[in-house]
mmCIF file of C-alpha atoms in Angstrom:
data_model
loop_
_atom_site.group_PDB
_atom_site.id
_atom_site.type_symbol
_atom_site.label_atom_id
_atom_site.label_comp_id
_atom_site.label_asym_id
_atom_site.label_seq_id
_atom_site.Cartn_x
_atom_site.Cartn_y
_atom_site.Cartn_z
ATOM 1 C CA MET A 1146 99.651 124.530 61.314
ATOM 2 C CA SER A 1147 102.032 127.227 62.749
ATOM 3 C CA SER A 1148 99.318 129.816 62.406
ATOM 4 C CA ILE A 1149 96.958 127.780 64.521
ATOM 5 C CA ILE A 1150 99.674 127.484 67.179
ATOM 6 C CA ILE A 1151 100.279 131.228 67.099
ATOM 7 C CA ILE A 1152 96.558 131.962 67.526
ATOM 8 C CA VAL A 1153 96.396 129.521 70.433
ATOM 9 C CA LEU A 1154 99.393 131.105 72.094
ATOM 10 C CA MET A 1155 97.822 134.676 71.552
ATOM 11 C CA ILE A 1156 94.570 133.470 73.294
ATOM 12 C CA ALA A 1157 96.467 131.933 76.160
ATOM 13 C CA PHE A 1158 98.592 135.059 76.526
ATOM 14 C CA MET A 1159 95.475 137.277 76.623
ATOM 15 C CA TYR A 1160 93.817 134.964 79.170
ATOM 16 C CA PHE A 1161 96.781 134.816 81.614
ATOM 17 C CA PHE A 1162 97.726 138.454 81.347
ATOM 18 C CA MET A 1163 94.400 140.367 80.890
ATOM 19 C CA ILE A 1164 91.372 138.173 81.709
ATOM 20 C CA ARG A 1165 92.482 136.218 84.641
ATOM 21 C CA PRO A 1166 93.828 139.285 86.699
ATOM 22 C CA GLN A 1167 90.697 141.231 86.122
ATOM 23 C CA GLN A 1168 88.552 138.227 87.422
ATOM 24 C CA LYS A 1169 90.757 138.070 90.557
ATOM 25 C CA GLN A 1170 90.390 141.862 91.090
ATOM 26 C CA ARG A 1171 86.679 141.659 90.702
ATOM 27 C CA LYS A 1172 86.405 138.811 93.298
ATOM 28 C CA GLU A 1173 88.491 140.889 95.763
ATOM 29 C CA HIS A 1174 86.328 143.955 95.254
ATOM 30 C CA GLN A 1175 83.145 141.745 95.725
ATOM 31 C CA SER A 1176 84.586 140.298 98.884
ATOM 32 C CA MET A 1177 85.465 143.797 100.120
ATOM 33 C CA VAL A 1178 81.822 144.921 99.375
ATOM 34 C CA ASN A 1179 80.211 141.970 101.133
ATOM 35 C CA HIS A 1180 82.230 142.763 104.303
ATOM 36 C CA LEU A 1181 81.172 146.372 104.544
ATOM 37 C CA LYS A 1182 79.351 147.522 107.611
ATOM 38 C CA LYS A 1183 77.942 150.792 109.048
ATOM 39 C CA GLY A 1184 80.734 153.084 110.418
ATOM 40 C CA ASP A 1185 83.392 151.928 107.985
ATOM 41 C CA GLN A 1186 85.470 154.661 106.336
ATOM 42 C CA VAL A 1187 85.556 154.370 102.570
ATOM 43 C CA VAL A 1188 87.031 156.127 99.552
ATOM 44 C CA MET A 1189 84.717 156.319 96.550
ATOM 45 C CA ILE A 1190 85.992 155.943 92.834
ATOM 46 C CA SER A 1191 85.582 159.607 92.590
ATOM 47 C CA ARG A 1192 88.030 159.940 95.561
ATOM 48 C CA LEU A 1193 85.273 161.226 98.034
ATOM 49 C CA HIS A 1194 86.054 160.159 101.513
ATOM 50 C CA GLY A 1195 83.155 159.345 103.899
ATOM 51 C CA VAL A 1196 81.644 157.037 106.490
ATOM 52 C CA ILE A 1197 79.126 154.373 105.718
ATOM 53 C CA ASP A 1198 75.755 155.346 107.193
ATOM 54 C CA GLU A 1199 73.444 152.799 105.596
ATOM 55 C CA ILE A 1200 73.771 149.793 103.213
ATOM 56 C CA ASN A 1201 70.728 148.852 101.071
ATOM 57 C CA THR A 1202 71.477 145.312 99.766
ATOM 58 C CA THR A 1203 68.191 145.049 97.812
ATOM 59 C CA ASP A 1204 69.040 148.107 95.771
ATOM 60 C CA GLN A 1205 72.726 147.565 95.839
ATOM 61 C CA THR A 1206 73.254 151.153 97.286
ATOM 62 C CA VAL A 1207 75.107 152.704 100.072
ATOM 63 C CA THR A 1208 74.626 156.053 101.819
ATOM 64 C CA ILE A 1209 77.776 157.860 102.760
ATOM 65 C CA ASP A 1210 78.116 160.546 105.435
ATOM 66 C CA CYS A 1211 80.582 163.231 104.151
ATOM 67 C CA GLU A 1212 80.827 165.677 107.034
ATOM 68 C CA GLY A 1213 77.053 165.893 107.574
ATOM 69 C CA VAL A 1214 76.151 165.450 103.877
ATOM 70 C CA TYR A 1215 74.446 162.274 103.121
ATOM 71 C CA LEU A 1216 75.102 160.861 99.541
ATOM 72 C CA THR A 1217 73.781 157.715 97.986
ATOM 73 C CA PHE A 1218 76.054 155.677 95.694
ATOM 74 C CA ASP A 1219 76.055 152.146 94.098
ATOM 75 C CA LEU A 1220 77.954 149.688 95.964
ATOM 76 C CA SER A 1221 80.261 149.244 92.999
ATOM 77 C CA ALA A 1222 81.377 152.912 93.417
ATOM 78 C CA ILE A 1223 83.408 152.090 96.602
ATOM 79 C CA ALA A 1224 87.066 151.982 95.597
ATOM 80 C CA ARG A 1225 88.500 150.862 98.981
ATOM 81 C CA VAL A 1226 87.883 150.683 102.736
ATOM 82 C CA ILE A 1227 90.177 152.710 104.929
ATOM 83 C CA PRO A 1228 91.190 150.590 107.876
ATOM 84 C CA SER A 1229 89.955 151.916 111.203
ATOM 85 C CA LYS A 1230 92.344 152.788 114.012
ATOM 86 C CA THR A 1231 91.414 149.667 115.950
ATOM 87 C CA GLN A 1232 92.049 147.444 112.975
ATOM 88 C CA ALA A 1233 95.362 149.085 112.464
ATOM 89 C CA ALA A 1234 96.174 148.746 116.065
ATOM 90 C CA GLU A 1235 95.423 144.952 116.066
ATOM 91 C CA ALA A 1236 97.487 144.412 112.894
ATOM 92 C CA GLN A 1237 100.458 146.551 114.289
ATOM 93 C CA PRO A 1238 101.581 144.595 117.244
ATOM 94 C CA ALA A 1239 102.217 141.538 115.123
ATOM 95 C CA SER A 1240 104.381 143.400 112.675
ATOM 96 C CA GLN A 1241 106.134 145.516 115.586
ATOM 97 C CA ALA A 1242 107.288 142.409 117.361
ATOM 98 C CA SER A 1243 109.377 141.396 114.370
ATOM 99 C CA ASP A 1244 110.487 144.974 113.597
ATOM 100 C CA ALA A 1245 111.428 146.103 117.213
ATOM 101 C CA PRO A 1246 115.151 145.824 117.061
ATOM 102 C CA ALA A 1247 115.380 147.456 113.641
ATOM 103 C CA SER A 1248 113.081 150.282 114.606
ATOM 104 C CA GLU A 1249 115.181 150.928 117.848
ATOM 105 C CA ALA A 1250 118.339 151.258 115.798
ATOM 106 C CA ALA A 1251 116.905 153.523 113.283
ATOM 107 C CA PRO A 1252 116.521 156.635 115.514
ATOM 108 C CA ALA A 1253 120.117 156.627 116.651
ATOM 109 C CA SER A 1254 121.378 156.612 113.035
ATOM 110 C CA GLU A 1255 119.007 159.377 112.144
ATOM 111 C CA SER A 1256 120.215 161.519 115.110
ATOM 112 C CA ALA A 1257 123.750 160.936 113.966
ATOM 113 C CA GLU A 1258 122.861 161.985 110.470
ATOM 114 C CA ALA A 1259 121.037 165.020 111.832
ATOM 115 C CA ALA A 1260 124.146 166.110 113.838
ATOM 116 C CA ASP A 1261 126.296 165.679 110.799
ATOM 117 C CA ASP A 1262 123.894 167.909 108.720
ATOM 118 C CA GLN A 1263 124.067 170.620 111.366
ATOM 119 C CA LYS A 1264 127.792 170.899 111.433
ATOM 120 C CA PRO A 1265 128.264 171.978 107.769
ATOM 121 C CA ALA A 1266 125.444 174.577 108.229
ATOM 122 C CA GLU A 1267 127.276 176.084 111.126
ATOM 123 C CA SER A 1268 130.538 176.408 109.136
ATOM 124 C CA ASP A 1269 128.835 177.949 106.219
ATOM 125 C CA SER A 1270 127.313 180.674 108.465
ATOM 126 C CA ALA A 1271 130.788 181.195 110.027
ATOM 127 C CA ASP A 1272 132.255 181.729 106.526
ATOM 128 C CA ALA A 1273 129.680 184.043 105.587
ATOM 129 C CA ASP A 1274 130.436 186.258 108.618
ATOM 130 C CA LYS A 1275 134.169 186.568 107.558
#
């Protein structure tokens, strides 16, 4: 009876730590592929960067423009989509509003640290001259 319990526990462990995360990742990738459009910047699984020129849904292929060279790949070869500057600008104000006081305090502390770093360097050069 205990061997059956161990086998069931092993199957449950495999499901929750191997099969389920892989299914979730596959769904996220499929969602990303479904939302692709012409002009999106993408990175292929081969780490090739390019801009989508054409999407062929019947053949499940995508044509990528890589600095004037047009290459055709399977849709499954797209690793990730690089957010465009307009998408990043839309997402940034929301995060900037909550981080505004912290970001203003950071430059002052950085300049104080920079001033501290310069003082020892000056004394080292003065010691070298003696």
